[in-house]
Short mmCIF file of C-alpha atoms and ligand atoms in Angstrom, two decimals:
data_model
loop_
_atom_site.label_atom_id
_atom_site.label_comp_id
_atom_site.label_asym_id
_atom_site.label_seq_id
_atom_site.Cartn_x
_atom_site.Cartn_y
_atom_site.Cartn_z
CA UNK A 1 20.74 34.69 38.01
CA UNK A 2 23.17 31.88 37.39
CA UNK A 3 25.81 30.85 39.77
CA UNK A 4 28.93 30.61 37.66
CA UNK A 5 31.04 33.61 36.74
CA UNK A 6 31.09 34.73 33.14
CA UNK A 7 33.64 36.64 31.10
CA UNK A 8 30.97 38.91 29.66
CA UNK A 9 30.32 39.47 25.99
CA UNK A 10 32.36 37.99 23.19
CA UNK A 11 35.75 39.69 23.12
CA UNK A 12 37.35 37.70 20.33
CA UNK A 13 38.16 40.61 18.07
CA UNK A 14 34.50 41.50 17.59
CA UNK A 15 34.19 43.56 20.72
CA UNK A 16 30.63 43.92 21.91
CA UNK A 17 29.26 41.66 19.21
CA UNK A 18 26.92 39.09 20.73
CA UNK A 19 25.79 36.06 18.80
CA UNK A 20 22.88 33.74 19.58
CA UNK A 21 22.75 30.37 17.84
CA UNK A 22 19.43 28.56 18.07
CA UNK A 23 19.70 25.06 16.63
CA UNK A 24 16.04 24.21 16.36
CA UNK A 25 14.28 21.16 14.96
CA UNK A 26 12.90 23.03 11.97
CA UNK A 27 15.28 25.96 11.53
CA UNK A 28 18.73 27.05 12.62
CA UNK A 29 18.84 30.71 13.42
CA UNK A 30 21.78 32.97 14.07
CA UNK A 31 21.26 36.45 15.49
CA UNK A 32 24.01 39.03 15.81
CA UNK A 33 23.48 42.04 18.04
CA UNK A 34 25.27 44.73 19.98
CA UNK A 35 24.25 45.96 23.42
CA UNK A 36 22.39 49.28 23.48
CA UNK A 37 22.63 51.86 26.25
CA UNK A 38 19.42 50.74 27.94
CA UNK A 39 20.38 47.17 28.81
CA UNK A 40 18.78 45.82 25.64
CA UNK A 41 20.22 44.89 22.27
CA UNK A 42 20.27 46.22 18.73
CA UNK A 43 20.03 43.60 16.00
CA UNK A 44 22.76 43.74 13.35
CA UNK A 45 22.37 40.46 11.51
CA UNK A 46 19.93 37.59 11.12
CA UNK A 47 20.58 34.28 9.40
CA UNK A 48 18.27 31.31 8.94
CA UNK A 49 18.71 27.89 7.45
CA UNK A 50 16.55 24.81 7.26
CA UNK A 51 17.36 22.35 10.01
CA UNK A 52 17.40 18.89 8.46
CA UNK A 53 19.70 17.10 10.88
CA UNK A 54 17.70 17.51 14.10
CA UNK A 55 14.80 15.54 15.57
CA UNK A 56 12.96 16.63 18.73
CA UNK A 57 15.80 18.96 19.67
CA UNK A 58 18.57 16.38 19.19
CA UNK A 59 21.21 15.94 16.49
CA UNK A 60 20.51 12.97 14.23
CA UNK A 61 22.69 13.96 11.27
CA UNK A 62 25.89 15.83 12.10
CA UNK A 63 26.88 16.75 8.52
CA UNK A 64 23.53 18.33 7.72
CA UNK A 65 23.54 20.18 11.04
CA UNK A 66 27.10 21.50 10.58
CA UNK A 67 26.27 22.68 7.08
CA UNK A 68 23.08 24.40 8.24
CA UNK A 69 24.93 26.09 11.14
CA UNK A 70 27.47 27.50 8.69
CA UNK A 71 24.73 28.72 6.36
CA UNK A 72 22.84 30.52 9.13
CA UNK A 73 25.98 32.09 10.63
CA UNK A 74 27.33 33.12 7.21
CA UNK A 75 24.07 34.85 6.35
CA UNK A 76 23.94 36.71 9.65
CA UNK A 77 27.60 37.73 9.57
CA UNK A 78 27.31 38.97 5.96
CA UNK A 79 24.35 41.12 7.02
CA UNK A 80 26.15 42.41 10.12
CA UNK A 81 29.46 42.87 8.29
CA UNK A 82 31.45 41.11 10.99
CA UNK A 83 33.13 37.80 11.69
CA UNK A 84 31.59 35.37 14.13
CA UNK A 85 33.82 33.45 16.51
CA UNK A 86 31.91 32.84 19.74
CA UNK A 87 28.23 32.02 20.14
CA UNK A 88 25.69 31.58 22.90
CA UNK A 89 24.21 28.18 22.16
CA UNK A 90 20.67 27.10 22.97
CA UNK A 91 19.81 23.57 23.97
CA UNK A 92 16.54 21.65 24.28
CA UNK A 93 15.44 18.05 23.75
CA UNK A 94 13.57 15.35 25.59
CA UNK A 95 16.81 14.26 27.32
CA UNK A 96 16.83 17.37 29.53
CA UNK A 97 15.71 17.09 33.13
CA UNK A 98 15.73 19.66 35.89
CA UNK A 99 15.33 19.70 39.65
CA UNK A 100 15.77 22.02 42.61
CA UNK A 101 18.36 21.50 45.31
CA UNK A 102 19.94 23.39 48.20
CA UNK A 103 23.32 23.99 49.79
CA UNK A 104 24.20 25.27 53.24
CA UNK A 105 27.41 26.50 54.91
CA UNK A 106 28.55 28.36 58.03
CA UNK A 107 29.81 31.89 57.24
CA UNK A 108 33.62 31.95 57.56
CA UNK A 109 34.02 35.32 59.27
CA UNK A 110 33.16 34.38 62.87
CA UNK A 111 33.82 37.86 64.29
CA UNK A 112 32.00 40.38 62.12
CA UNK A 113 29.99 37.63 60.35
CA UNK A 114 30.01 39.50 57.02
CA UNK A 115 29.18 37.28 54.05
CA UNK A 116 31.84 37.43 51.33
CA UNK A 117 32.04 36.41 47.65
CA UNK A 118 34.00 33.41 48.86
CA UNK A 119 31.13 32.30 51.14
CA UNK A 120 28.76 32.69 48.20
CA UNK A 121 30.96 30.46 46.06
CA UNK A 122 31.34 27.90 48.82
CA UNK A 123 27.60 27.60 49.28
CA UNK A 124 27.09 27.28 45.53
CA UNK A 125 29.65 24.54 45.48
CA UNK A 126 27.98 22.79 48.41
CA UNK A 127 24.66 22.81 46.53
CA UNK A 128 26.25 21.13 43.53
CA UNK A 129 27.73 18.19 45.37
CA UNK A 130 25.30 15.81 43.72
CA UNK A 131 25.35 12.31 42.36
CA UNK A 132 24.32 12.39 38.72
CA UNK A 133 23.99 9.20 36.66
CA UNK A 134 27.13 8.44 34.60
CA UNK A 135 25.39 9.24 31.31
CA UNK A 136 24.09 12.63 32.44
CA UNK A 137 25.65 15.86 33.47
CA UNK A 138 24.76 19.26 34.83
CA UNK A 139 25.03 21.89 32.09
CA UNK A 140 23.35 24.82 33.79
CA UNK A 141 22.52 25.80 37.34
CA UNK A 142 20.68 28.89 38.41
CA UNK A 143 20.70 30.34 41.92
CA UNK A 144 17.06 30.98 42.81
CA UNK A 145 17.54 32.69 46.15
CA UNK A 146 19.80 32.81 49.22
CA UNK A 147 18.67 32.36 52.80
CA UNK A 148 20.65 34.05 55.60
CA UNK A 149 19.89 32.80 59.11
CA UNK A 150 16.41 31.79 58.01
CA UNK A 151 15.64 35.02 56.15
CA UNK A 152 14.74 34.00 52.58
CA UNK A 153 14.22 35.82 49.30
CA UNK A 154 17.76 37.25 49.13
CA UNK A 155 19.14 37.61 45.61
CA UNK A 156 22.71 38.49 46.60
CA UNK A 157 23.91 37.85 50.17
CA UNK A 158 27.38 39.40 49.79
CA UNK A 159 27.93 42.14 52.40
CA UNK A 160 25.06 40.96 54.60
CA UNK A 161 25.65 39.78 58.18
CA UNK A 162 24.85 36.21 59.17
CA UNK A 163 26.03 32.89 60.51
CA UNK A 164 24.29 30.36 58.31
CA UNK A 165 24.10 30.79 54.52
CA UNK A 166 21.84 28.68 52.33
CA UNK A 167 21.26 28.74 48.58
CA UNK A 168 18.39 27.25 46.57
CA UNK A 169 19.45 26.22 43.10
CA UNK A 170 17.68 25.10 39.94
CA UNK A 171 19.82 22.44 38.30
CA UNK A 172 19.45 21.38 34.67
CA UNK A 173 20.95 18.14 33.42
CA UNK A 174 21.15 16.52 30.01
CA UNK A 175 22.37 13.34 28.35
CA UNK A 176 26.12 13.70 27.86
CA UNK A 177 26.03 12.23 24.35
CA UNK A 178 23.26 14.53 23.13
CA UNK A 179 25.06 17.61 24.47
CA UNK A 180 28.40 16.54 23.12
CA UNK A 181 26.94 15.92 19.65
CA UNK A 182 25.55 19.44 19.64
CA UNK A 183 28.84 20.95 20.85
CA UNK A 184 30.78 18.98 18.25
CA UNK A 185 28.53 20.25 15.46
CA UNK A 186 29.19 23.85 16.49
CA UNK A 187 32.93 23.23 16.89
CA UNK A 188 33.13 21.50 13.51
CA UNK A 189 31.28 24.39 11.92
CA UNK A 190 34.14 26.55 13.20
CA UNK A 191 32.63 28.36 16.18
CA UNK A 192 33.38 28.52 19.88
CA UNK A 193 30.67 28.15 22.48
CA UNK A 194 30.56 30.88 25.13
CA UNK A 195 27.65 29.45 27.04
CA UNK A 196 25.11 26.67 26.72
CA UNK A 197 21.71 27.95 27.75
CA UNK A 198 18.45 26.06 28.16
CA UNK A 199 16.23 27.35 25.35
CA UNK A 200 13.19 28.03 27.51
CA UNK A 201 15.28 30.22 29.85
CA UNK A 202 16.67 32.06 26.83
CA UNK A 203 13.19 32.59 25.36
CA UNK A 204 11.96 33.81 28.76
CA UNK A 205 14.61 36.55 28.71
CA UNK A 206 13.17 37.75 25.42
CA UNK A 207 9.44 37.62 26.10
CA UNK A 208 8.76 37.62 29.85
CA UNK A 209 8.93 40.88 31.77
CA UNK A 210 10.71 41.04 35.16
CA UNK A 211 7.32 41.81 36.72
CA UNK A 212 5.83 38.63 35.25
CA UNK A 213 8.79 36.61 36.53
CA UNK A 214 8.19 38.15 39.90
CA UNK A 215 4.45 37.61 40.26
CA UNK A 216 4.62 34.12 38.80
CA UNK A 217 4.39 33.16 35.14
CA UNK A 218 5.04 30.25 32.82
CA UNK A 219 6.61 30.39 29.42
CA UNK A 220 5.91 27.77 26.75
CA UNK A 221 8.22 27.80 23.76
CA UNK A 222 6.10 25.90 21.27
CA UNK A 223 8.60 24.86 18.62
CA UNK A 224 8.60 22.28 15.85
CA UNK A 225 10.03 19.31 17.74
CA UNK A 226 9.68 20.28 21.37
CA UNK A 227 7.52 22.33 23.71
CA UNK A 228 9.81 23.88 26.31
CA UNK A 229 8.37 24.90 29.66
CA UNK A 230 9.81 27.21 32.32
CA UNK A 231 8.06 28.45 35.45
CA UNK A 232 9.08 31.64 37.22
CA UNK A 233 8.08 33.08 40.59
CA UNK A 234 9.70 35.56 42.94
CA UNK A 235 11.99 36.67 40.11
CA UNK A 236 13.62 33.25 39.66
CA UNK A 237 13.12 30.08 37.66
CA UNK A 238 11.38 27.43 39.75
CA UNK A 239 10.93 24.63 37.27
CA UNK A 240 11.80 23.73 33.69
CA UNK A 241 10.88 20.82 31.47
CA UNK A 242 11.05 19.83 27.82
CA UNK A 243 8.17 17.99 26.18
CA UNK A 244 9.25 16.11 23.06
CA UNK A 245 6.16 17.14 21.07
CA UNK A 246 5.65 20.21 18.92
CA UNK A 247 4.38 21.64 15.64
CA UNK A 248 5.87 18.81 13.59
CA UNK A 249 3.41 16.42 15.21
CA UNK A 250 0.57 18.67 14.02
CA UNK A 251 1.96 18.53 10.50
CA UNK A 252 2.31 14.75 10.47
CA UNK A 253 -1.20 14.33 11.94
CA UNK A 254 -2.54 16.50 9.12
CA UNK A 255 -0.55 14.59 6.51
CA UNK A 256 -2.00 11.36 7.82
CA UNK A 257 -5.54 12.64 8.29
CA UNK A 258 -5.68 14.29 4.87
CA UNK A 259 -3.69 11.51 3.19
CA UNK A 260 -1.24 13.97 1.72
CA UNK A 261 2.49 14.76 1.90
CA UNK A 262 4.19 16.43 4.85
CA UNK A 263 5.09 19.42 2.64
CA UNK A 264 1.47 20.04 1.66
CA UNK A 265 0.29 19.43 5.22
CA UNK A 266 2.81 22.00 6.51
CA UNK A 267 1.76 24.53 3.89
CA UNK A 268 -1.94 24.02 4.70
CA UNK A 269 -1.29 24.23 8.44
CA UNK A 270 0.31 27.66 8.01
CA UNK A 271 -2.23 29.03 5.55
CA UNK A 272 -5.49 27.46 6.81
CA UNK A 273 -4.68 26.12 10.27
CA UNK A 274 -6.84 26.80 13.31
CA UNK A 275 -6.89 24.47 16.29
CA UNK A 276 -10.35 25.34 17.60
CA UNK A 277 -13.23 23.82 15.67
CA UNK A 278 -15.56 26.39 17.24
CA UNK A 279 -13.59 29.13 15.45
CA UNK A 280 -14.10 27.68 11.95
CA UNK A 281 -17.91 27.35 12.04
CA UNK A 282 -19.32 28.59 8.73
CA UNK A 283 -15.95 28.49 6.95
CA UNK A 284 -15.75 26.97 3.48
CA UNK A 285 -13.89 23.71 2.85
CA UNK A 286 -10.10 23.48 2.75
CA UNK A 287 -8.69 22.57 -0.62
CA UNK A 288 -6.01 19.88 -0.47
CA UNK A 289 -3.81 20.22 -3.58
CA UNK A 290 -3.05 17.24 -5.75
CA UNK A 291 -0.16 14.96 -4.84
CA UNK A 292 1.44 12.99 -7.66
CA UNK A 293 -1.36 11.79 -9.91
CA UNK A 294 -4.12 12.21 -7.33
CA UNK A 295 -6.67 14.94 -7.95
CA UNK A 296 -7.10 17.84 -5.52
CA UNK A 297 -9.78 17.35 -2.87
CA UNK A 298 -11.84 19.41 -0.52
CA UNK A 299 -12.19 18.64 3.18
CA UNK A 300 -14.61 20.36 5.55
CA UNK A 301 -12.91 23.09 7.62
CA UNK A 302 -14.26 21.46 10.76
CA UNK A 303 -12.60 18.14 9.97
CA UNK A 304 -9.29 19.89 9.17
CA UNK A 305 -9.43 21.86 12.39
CA UNK A 306 -10.39 18.83 14.50
CA UNK A 307 -7.11 17.11 13.57
CA UNK A 308 -5.13 20.07 14.93
CA UNK A 309 -7.43 20.49 17.92
CA UNK A 310 -6.83 16.95 19.14
CA UNK A 311 -3.04 17.25 19.10
CA UNK A 312 -2.85 20.78 20.55
CA UNK A 313 -5.19 19.72 23.33
CA UNK A 314 -2.92 16.74 24.06
CA UNK A 315 0.19 18.95 24.22
CA UNK A 316 -1.43 21.59 26.42
CA UNK A 317 -2.89 18.93 28.73
CA UNK A 318 0.62 17.48 29.17
CA UNK A 319 1.86 20.98 29.99
CA UNK A 320 -0.92 21.50 32.50
CA UNK A 321 -0.01 18.20 34.18
CA UNK A 322 3.62 19.34 34.27
CA UNK A 323 2.55 22.53 36.07
CA UNK A 324 0.93 20.38 38.76
CA UNK A 325 3.84 17.91 38.93
CA UNK A 326 6.26 20.81 39.43
CA UNK A 327 4.58 21.79 42.70
CA UNK A 328 4.41 25.44 41.50
CA UNK A 329 1.00 25.32 39.82
CA UNK A 330 -0.45 27.68 42.40
CA UNK A 331 2.26 30.26 41.74
CA UNK A 332 1.51 30.63 38.01
CA UNK A 333 -0.57 33.71 37.40
CA UNK A 334 -0.26 33.84 33.64
CA UNK A 335 1.19 31.97 30.69
CA UNK A 336 3.16 33.33 27.73
CA UNK A 337 3.27 31.29 24.53
CA UNK A 338 6.11 31.77 22.09
CA UNK A 339 7.89 29.77 19.35
CA UNK A 340 6.53 29.15 15.83
CA UNK A 341 3.59 26.98 16.88
CA UNK A 342 2.25 29.77 19.11
CA UNK A 343 1.27 31.48 15.83
CA UNK A 344 -1.35 28.84 15.09
CA UNK A 345 -4.77 30.52 15.39
CA UNK A 346 -6.74 29.18 18.34
CA UNK A 347 -3.73 28.17 20.47
CA UNK A 348 -3.91 31.06 22.91
CA UNK A 349 -7.69 30.64 23.23
CA UNK A 350 -7.35 26.90 23.94
CA UNK A 351 -4.49 27.52 26.38
CA UNK A 352 -6.64 30.04 28.26
CA UNK A 353 -9.34 27.39 28.62
CA UNK A 354 -7.04 24.53 29.65
CA UNK A 355 -4.81 26.51 32.02
CA UNK A 356 -7.65 28.67 33.32
CA UNK A 357 -5.32 31.67 33.46
CA UNK A 358 -4.51 34.72 31.34
CA UNK A 359 -2.48 33.72 28.27
CA UNK A 360 -0.69 35.91 25.75
CA UNK A 361 1.62 35.40 22.81
CA UNK A 362 5.23 36.51 23.42
CA UNK A 363 7.06 38.54 20.77
CA UNK A 364 10.73 39.33 21.35
CA UNK A 365 11.43 43.04 21.58
CA UNK A 366 14.69 44.70 20.57
CA UNK A 367 16.00 47.75 18.79
CA UNK A 368 17.74 48.55 15.50
CA UNK A 369 16.48 48.80 11.97
CA UNK A 370 16.23 44.99 11.78
CA UNK A 371 13.97 44.81 14.85
CA UNK A 372 10.85 44.41 12.73
CA UNK A 373 12.41 41.42 10.98
CA UNK A 374 12.80 39.47 14.22
CA UNK A 375 9.53 40.58 15.81
CA UNK A 376 8.28 37.01 15.58
CA UNK A 377 7.85 34.29 18.25
CA UNK A 378 10.13 32.03 16.18
CA UNK A 379 13.04 34.30 17.09
CA UNK A 380 12.40 34.36 20.84
CA UNK A 381 15.13 31.80 21.53
CA UNK A 382 17.77 33.36 19.23
CA UNK A 383 17.25 36.82 20.73
CA UNK A 384 16.83 35.44 24.23
CA UNK A 385 20.18 33.67 24.03
CA UNK A 386 21.87 37.03 23.52
CA UNK A 387 19.82 38.76 26.23
CA UNK A 388 20.43 35.95 28.68
CA UNK A 389 24.16 36.06 27.96
CA UNK A 390 24.14 39.83 28.38
CA UNK A 391 21.98 39.99 31.50
CA UNK A 392 23.59 37.11 33.32
CA UNK A 393 27.08 38.36 33.78
CA UNK A 394 27.29 35.41 36.13
CA UNK A 395 26.83 32.85 33.47
CA UNK A 396 25.60 29.31 33.71
CA UNK A 397 28.26 27.43 31.83
CA UNK A 398 31.60 28.43 30.43
CA UNK A 399 33.58 26.43 27.96
CA UNK A 400 37.27 27.46 28.03
CA UNK A 401 38.56 28.32 24.57
CA UNK A 402 41.32 25.74 24.54
CA UNK A 403 38.85 22.92 24.90
CA UNK A 404 36.03 24.05 22.69
CA UNK A 405 36.81 21.74 19.82
CA UNK A 406 37.89 18.78 21.89
CA UNK A 407 35.72 15.73 21.27
CA UNK A 408 35.92 14.76 24.92
CA UNK A 409 35.00 18.25 26.02
CA UNK A 410 31.75 17.40 27.69
CA UNK A 411 33.19 14.66 29.83
CA UNK A 412 35.46 17.26 31.42
CA UNK A 413 32.93 20.02 31.94
CA UNK A 414 31.99 19.05 35.45
CA UNK A 415 35.64 18.77 36.47
CA UNK A 416 36.28 22.23 35.09
CA UNK A 417 33.32 23.70 36.92
CA UNK A 418 34.61 22.20 40.11
CA UNK A 419 38.11 23.58 39.67
CA UNK A 420 36.67 26.95 38.64
CA UNK A 421 34.76 27.12 41.88
CA UNK A 422 37.68 25.86 43.89
CA UNK A 423 39.89 28.61 42.51
CA UNK A 424 37.20 31.05 43.68
N1 ATP B 501 1.78 30.67 11.27
C1 ATP B 501 1.98 29.45 11.79
N2 ATP B 501 0.93 28.69 12.14
C2 ATP B 501 1.11 27.45 12.65
N3 ATP B 501 2.31 26.89 12.88
C3 ATP B 501 3.39 27.63 12.54
C4 ATP B 501 3.29 28.93 11.99
N4 ATP B 501 4.56 29.38 11.76
C5 ATP B 501 5.38 28.41 12.15
N5 ATP B 501 4.70 27.36 12.61
C6 ATP B 501 5.24 26.09 13.12
O1 ATP B 501 6.21 26.37 14.10
C7 ATP B 501 7.19 25.33 14.13
C8 ATP B 501 8.57 25.95 14.12
O2 ATP B 501 8.70 26.78 15.23
P1 ATP B 501 10.13 27.20 15.77
O3 ATP B 501 10.87 27.88 14.69
O4 ATP B 501 9.91 27.93 17.03
O5 ATP B 501 10.73 25.73 16.03
P2 ATP B 501 12.23 25.25 16.17
O6 ATP B 501 12.95 26.20 17.04
O7 ATP B 501 12.80 24.98 14.83
O8 ATP B 501 12.03 23.85 16.88
P3 ATP B 501 12.36 23.36 18.38
O9 ATP B 501 12.41 24.57 19.24
O10 ATP B 501 11.21 22.47 18.70
O11 ATP B 501 13.62 22.62 18.29
C9 ATP B 501 6.92 24.46 12.90
O12 ATP B 501 6.30 23.27 13.31
C10 ATP B 501 6.00 25.31 12.06
O13 ATP B 501 5.12 24.54 11.30
MG1 MG B 502 13.09 26.43 19.11
#
């Protein structure tokens, strides 16, 4: 549950069409869907393009990124037979930091002491009176729970009776420049941004069940450039973090270890990869195709696997340390792995060992005749962006239409949020 009001689904002439735009490090993916009657979505269009202008979740080449955004959106809109105007945009990258904070107010109605929408907004506003460094800004904030006169665990306090109202909020900040570059790419590609959503929270909407969020679970979106972490307990996000390491590091380790090109290393990782040496005992050697004038070679399966094992172990150990650093380690009762790198054989087994908890792979679920096509961890973010947008009618971040293509847009976001809250 986020604390800022949303306008609901895209209404720009494509009524009920919802579009998720996942600008990943390896692929840009656009998903078009319509809400179904059960609170889920039905996929109408899917578009993918190779992401060549991103590194570790951040834009490094705007032209290539703009072009790839257009390609992905064009493909999805041709499949869906509709025009795309507004998108829910995912964001990740090593520049993102998150923390928890609180706000407290006295309830205004001193006679009947009934908590109103206005009290709720005032307490949200109080929680966000924060000093952020000049080069960073808050792009998403999620209300975790409300506390009324000491009684905690309240998801919506409106209508309850009390004197003192508190809110606990998860705040996510990012480097202004990195966010603005991403927004400018989308604006230059010709699309408006409805909401900016942290990718791990989006992916969680697609692959974590409400029960898992309630009992305590972690999601790891293991992508190409980043590994995104989000921890849930009591039905709310408690911690999020982005680790700037992902499947691309596995590929470059292989390329180095096998003395081959990145392209061949990537191909071999997908076809032969396994990150547990114990799982490849007795397997024949891996054939490394020729590069340039060099002859093909064979490397023992164990050696090939050991290269992947070392890096995956490093990533998962970092994640495990992040669980502890978050202070919510004890609340995590299971871990869900999603994103393309979660498909690597041996990852779930190694994660089970390192985290010492149940681990499963998360596949996004949705309806429609294209559902099978997106039943893949790589699409968790794209689908999750739509689900998050749909489920959180109180959305995290709204970008008013008039300002969507303004280059100085991001610098004004905080001011707008403030005035939005002030208007109530
Ligand atoms: N079957 C597979 N086995 C191993 N790795 C895989 C497999 N399929 C995809 N990958 C890896 O998954 C990564 C891409 O995953 P994904 O599409 O989730 O990343 P992304 O969204 O582009 O990147 P990011 O989220 O980090 O910005 C690549 O590194 C790719 O090599
Ligand atoms: Mg991704």
